[in-house]
């Protein structure tokens, strides 16, 4: 499979059959080959830098009922909370004081966060920290809503596509959610002008080499600026409680292939991967990933934002996590960057304006 991996790295668009073949027939040597090539290509574009994003988990309330997620509305055991606009702002302020220049407001689909309320929050952060990027990760909203939030000052939006296969999408989600609507949202976000993040879980129930092939083909076609990939991890209060977790090697392989397919993408070493295996984070950063998202949420709510069991935390407060990250990166020969870390295409554009 090395020849095919080289062609991918050379910019070739692979067919579904080729992608599927990669997933079905790759050997451990192919995986190592892909990861080393991914690291090289990442360094060609972004050097040794690893970009940090301060993550603020603004609400554990969600109207959706996704079968895999611990925040699903049917989970009566989930401790629900919602940060106040003041708490959200304070979390960003703390992050900014520590040097972070990207804030990610992430949460369940919580109807309290109307456009008006969110826009006010975004405007306040934008005014206070004009040098920072604001990323939203708040699920499916209308195009008008995405537009208003963009106009208020948001720059980026994370919305994992979850799976690019219609049948598989239906096996992970209740009938009121659809792949086509998800894709409409992703296209709208790009249209509006956001840097857009897509992504999926590795090893989710009913995933196959074929559905993974569709994920990769989708990424190659849609070309998101950011791609979040982590293993599926079971949560005890969901219908998938007894399903096995996704594999470490499988996840690392997907991260590496994503780097080869999208050389300029910003790809996080996800918390789910680090939860599966502590060394997973380093391995991802040495195999194509170049982003880490330390948690800025107030300590009191962190244990309430549980998408899966045993979520790993690096340090109990933001300052400590930054120190730990700095040290961990130095040990693997990478450099912690506190810059905004825009996608190359955007960073280039802004230098010219
Ligand atoms: N395991 C791993 N990842 C999960 N997510 C949700 N539930 C789980 C789980 N049980 C991911 C989804 C979602 C993102 C916020 O977290 O891909 O888009």
Coordinates of C-alpha atoms in Angstrom, one line a residue, residues 6-307:
X6 CA 2.6 8.1 -1.8
X7 CA 0.1 9.0 -4.4
X8 CA -2.3 10.3 -1.8
X9 CA 0.6 12.4 -0.4
X10 CA 1.3 13.6 -3.9
X11 CA -2.2 15.2 -4.1
X12 CA -4.1 12.5 -5.9
X13 CA -7.9 12.2 -5.3
X14 CA -8.5 8.5 -4.3
X15 CA -11.6 6.6 -5.4
X16 CA -13.8 5.0 -2.8
X17 CA -12.4 1.6 -3.7
X18 CA -8.8 2.8 -3.2
X19 CA -9.7 4.3 0.2
X20 CA -11.5 1.1 1.2
X21 CA -8.5 -1.0 0.1
X22 CA -6.3 1.1 2.3
X23 CA -8.4 0.4 5.4
X24 CA -8.8 -3.3 4.6
X25 CA -5.3 -4.2 3.5
X26 CA -2.9 -1.9 5.2
X27 CA -0.2 -3.6 7.4
X28 CA 1.4 -2.2 10.6
X29 CA 4.3 -1.1 8.3
X30 CA 2.0 0.8 6.1
X31 CA 0.6 2.6 9.2
X32 CA 4.1 3.6 10.3
X33 CA 4.9 4.7 6.8
X34 CA 1.8 6.9 6.6
X35 CA 2.4 8.4 10.1
X36 CA 6.0 9.3 9.3
X37 CA 5.0 10.9 6.0
X38 CA 2.2 12.7 7.7
X39 CA 4.6 14.2 10.2
X40 CA 6.9 15.3 7.4
X41 CA 4.1 17.0 5.5
X42 CA 2.8 18.7 8.6
X43 CA 6.2 20.1 9.3
X44 CA 6.6 21.3 5.7
X45 CA 3.5 23.5 6.2
X46 CA 3.5 24.4 9.9
X47 CA 7.0 23.6 11.1
X48 CA 7.3 22.2 14.6
X49 CA 4.5 24.3 16.0
X50 CA 1.5 22.8 17.9
X51 CA -1.3 25.3 18.2
X52 CA -3.3 25.6 21.4
X53 CA -7.1 26.3 21.7
X54 CA -8.8 27.2 24.9
X55 CA -11.9 25.1 25.2
X56 CA -14.9 26.4 27.1
X57 CA -17.7 23.8 27.6
X58 CA -20.6 26.2 27.8
X59 CA -23.5 23.9 28.3
X60 CA -24.2 20.2 28.9
X61 CA -27.8 20.6 27.9
X62 CA -28.7 19.1 24.6
X63 CA -32.0 18.6 22.7
X64 CA -30.6 15.8 20.6
X65 CA -30.5 12.1 21.4
X66 CA -27.5 10.7 19.6
X67 CA -26.9 7.1 20.5
X68 CA -23.2 7.5 21.3
X69 CA -23.2 10.7 23.3
X70 CA -23.4 11.0 27.1
X71 CA -25.1 14.4 26.8
X72 CA -28.0 12.9 24.9
X73 CA -31.3 14.1 26.2
X74 CA -32.5 10.7 27.3
X75 CA -29.6 10.4 29.8
X76 CA -31.3 11.2 33.0
X77 CA -28.1 10.7 35.0
X78 CA -26.2 13.5 33.2
X79 CA -25.7 16.5 35.4
X80 CA -26.9 19.4 33.3
X81 CA -25.3 22.9 33.6
X82 CA -25.2 26.0 31.6
X83 CA -22.5 28.6 32.1
X84 CA -23.6 32.2 32.4
X85 CA -22.4 34.7 29.8
X86 CA -20.3 36.2 32.5
X87 CA -18.7 32.8 33.3
X88 CA -18.0 32.2 29.6
X89 CA -16.3 35.6 29.3
X90 CA -14.3 35.0 32.4
X91 CA -13.0 31.7 31.1
X92 CA -11.9 33.4 28.0
X93 CA -10.3 36.2 30.0
X94 CA -8.3 33.7 32.0
X95 CA -7.2 32.0 28.9
X96 CA -6.2 35.2 27.3
X97 CA -4.2 36.2 30.3
X98 CA -2.3 32.9 29.9
X99 CA -1.5 33.8 26.3
X100 CA -4.2 31.7 24.5
X101 CA -5.4 33.4 21.3
X102 CA -8.2 31.0 20.3
X103 CA -11.3 30.3 22.3
X104 CA -13.6 27.5 21.5
X105 CA -17.1 27.7 22.8
X106 CA -18.5 24.2 22.7
X107 CA -21.8 22.8 24.0
X108 CA -24.8 20.7 23.4
X109 CA -27.7 22.1 21.4
X110 CA -29.1 24.2 24.2
X111 CA -32.0 26.4 23.1
X112 CA -31.2 29.0 25.8
X113 CA -28.4 30.1 23.5
X114 CA -30.5 32.0 21.1
X115 CA -28.8 34.0 18.3
X116 CA -29.3 37.2 20.3
X117 CA -27.7 35.8 23.5
X118 CA -24.8 34.1 21.6
X119 CA -24.1 37.2 19.5
X120 CA -23.9 39.3 22.6
X121 CA -21.4 36.8 24.1
X122 CA -19.4 36.7 20.9
X123 CA -19.4 40.5 20.5
X124 CA -18.1 40.9 24.0
X125 CA -15.2 38.5 23.5
X126 CA -14.5 40.0 20.1
X127 CA -14.3 43.5 21.6
X128 CA -12.2 42.5 24.6
X129 CA -9.8 40.3 22.6
X130 CA -9.5 41.6 19.1
X131 CA -6.3 39.6 18.6
X132 CA -8.0 36.3 19.2
X133 CA -10.0 33.8 17.1
X134 CA -13.4 32.7 18.3
X135 CA -14.4 29.2 17.4
X136 CA -18.0 27.9 18.0
X137 CA -18.9 24.3 18.3
X138 CA -22.6 24.4 19.0
X139 CA -24.2 22.0 16.6
X140 CA -26.7 22.5 13.8
X141 CA -28.2 26.0 13.5
X142 CA -29.8 27.9 10.6
X143 CA -27.8 29.6 8.0
X144 CA -29.1 32.9 9.2
X145 CA -27.9 32.1 12.7
X146 CA -24.4 31.1 11.4
X147 CA -24.3 34.4 9.5
X148 CA -25.3 36.5 12.5
X149 CA -22.7 34.8 14.7
X150 CA -20.1 35.4 12.0
X151 CA -21.0 39.0 11.8
X152 CA -20.8 39.3 15.5
X153 CA -17.1 38.2 15.3
X154 CA -16.9 34.4 15.3
X155 CA -14.2 33.1 12.9
X156 CA -14.4 29.3 13.0
X157 CA -17.0 26.6 13.5
X158 CA -16.6 22.9 14.4
X159 CA -19.3 20.6 13.3
X160 CA -18.1 17.0 12.9
X161 CA -19.9 15.3 10.0
X162 CA -19.8 12.1 12.2
X163 CA -20.1 9.7 9.2
X164 CA -20.5 10.4 5.5
X165 CA -22.6 7.3 5.0
X166 CA -26.3 7.8 5.1
X167 CA -27.2 4.4 6.5
X168 CA -24.4 4.6 9.1
X169 CA -25.6 8.1 10.0
X170 CA -29.0 6.6 10.7
X171 CA -27.4 3.9 12.9
X172 CA -25.7 6.6 15.1
X173 CA -28.6 9.1 15.3
X174 CA -32.3 9.2 15.9
X175 CA -34.5 9.6 12.8
X176 CA -35.0 13.4 13.3
X177 CA -31.3 13.9 12.5
X178 CA -30.1 13.5 8.9
X179 CA -26.8 13.4 7.1
X180 CA -28.2 15.7 4.4
X181 CA -29.0 18.4 7.0
X182 CA -25.6 18.0 8.6
X183 CA -24.0 18.5 5.2
X184 CA -26.2 21.5 4.5
X185 CA -25.0 23.1 7.7
X186 CA -21.3 22.4 6.8
X187 CA -21.8 23.9 3.3
X188 CA -23.6 27.0 4.8
X189 CA -20.8 27.5 7.3
X190 CA -18.2 27.5 4.5
X191 CA -20.3 29.8 2.4
X192 CA -20.7 32.3 5.2
X193 CA -16.9 32.4 5.5
X194 CA -16.0 30.4 8.6
X195 CA -12.9 28.2 8.8
X196 CA -14.8 25.0 9.1
X197 CA -14.0 21.8 11.1
X198 CA -15.5 18.4 10.2
X199 CA -14.6 15.0 11.5
X200 CA -15.7 11.7 12.8
X201 CA -15.2 9.0 15.4
X202 CA -13.1 5.9 14.7
X203 CA -14.6 2.6 15.7
X204 CA -18.1 3.8 16.2
X205 CA -20.7 1.0 16.1
X206 CA -21.5 -0.2 12.5
X207 CA -18.5 1.6 11.0
X208 CA -16.8 -0.4 8.2
X209 CA -13.9 0.1 5.8
X210 CA -16.6 1.3 3.3
X211 CA -18.0 4.0 5.6
X212 CA -14.5 5.1 6.5
X213 CA -13.7 5.3 2.8
X214 CA -16.7 7.6 2.5
X215 CA -15.4 9.8 5.3
X216 CA -12.1 10.2 3.7
X217 CA -13.5 10.8 0.3
X218 CA -15.8 13.5 1.8
X219 CA -12.8 15.2 3.5
X220 CA -10.9 15.2 0.2
X221 CA -13.8 16.7 -1.6
X222 CA -15.1 19.2 1.0
X223 CA -11.6 20.3 2.2
X224 CA -12.5 21.5 5.7
X225 CA -9.9 23.7 7.4
X226 CA -9.9 21.6 10.5
X227 CA -10.6 17.9 11.1
X228 CA -11.4 16.4 14.5
X229 CA -10.8 12.6 14.8
X230 CA -11.0 10.6 17.9
X231 CA -11.9 7.0 18.9
X232 CA -15.5 6.2 19.8
X233 CA -15.6 5.6 23.5
X234 CA -18.6 4.0 25.2
X235 CA -20.7 6.0 27.7
X236 CA -22.4 3.9 30.4
X237 CA -25.8 5.6 30.1
X238 CA -26.2 5.4 26.3
X239 CA -27.5 2.6 24.0
X240 CA -23.9 2.0 23.0
X241 CA -22.8 1.2 26.6
X242 CA -21.6 -2.3 25.7
X243 CA -19.9 -1.5 22.4
X244 CA -16.1 -1.7 22.2
X245 CA -14.0 1.4 22.0
X246 CA -12.3 2.4 18.8
X247 CA -8.7 1.3 18.4
X248 CA -5.6 3.4 18.9
X249 CA -3.8 2.3 15.8
X250 CA -7.0 2.7 13.7
X251 CA -7.4 6.3 15.0
X252 CA -3.8 7.2 14.4
X253 CA -4.0 5.8 10.9
X254 CA -7.0 8.0 10.2
X255 CA -5.3 11.1 11.5
X256 CA -2.2 10.4 9.3
X257 CA -4.4 9.8 6.2
X258 CA -6.2 13.0 6.9
X259 CA -3.0 14.9 7.0
X260 CA -1.9 13.4 3.7
X261 CA -5.2 14.2 2.1
X262 CA -5.3 17.8 3.5
X263 CA -1.7 18.9 4.0
X264 CA -2.7 22.3 5.3
X265 CA -5.4 21.2 7.8
X266 CA -5.4 21.9 11.5
X267 CA -5.9 18.6 13.2
X268 CA -6.2 18.2 16.9
X269 CA -4.8 15.4 19.1
X270 CA -8.2 14.9 20.6
X271 CA -9.1 14.3 24.3
X272 CA -10.9 11.1 23.3
X273 CA -7.6 9.8 21.9
X274 CA -5.7 10.7 25.0
X275 CA -8.5 9.1 27.1
X276 CA -8.1 5.9 25.2
X277 CA -4.4 5.9 25.8
X278 CA -2.3 8.6 27.4
X279 CA 0.5 8.2 24.9
X280 CA -2.1 8.6 22.1
X281 CA -1.7 12.4 22.2
X282 CA 2.0 12.3 21.5
X283 CA 1.6 9.7 18.9
X284 CA -1.0 11.8 17.1
X285 CA 1.3 14.8 17.2
X286 CA 4.1 12.7 15.8
X287 CA 1.8 11.4 13.1
X288 CA 0.0 14.4 11.5
X289 CA -1.8 16.3 14.3
X290 CA -0.8 19.9 15.2
X291 CA -3.4 21.2 17.6
X292 CA -4.2 20.7 21.3
X293 CA -7.3 22.0 23.1
X294 CA -6.7 22.5 26.8
X295 CA -9.8 22.9 28.9
X296 CA -10.6 26.4 30.2
X297 CA -14.0 25.4 31.6
X298 CA -14.5 26.3 35.3
X299 CA -13.3 23.3 37.4
X300 CA -16.8 22.8 38.9
X301 CA -18.4 21.8 35.6
X302 CA -15.7 19.7 33.9
X303 CA -17.0 16.4 35.4
X304 CA -20.5 17.2 34.1
X305 CA -19.4 17.5 30.4
X306 CA -19.0 13.8 29.7
X307 CA -19.5 12.6 26.2

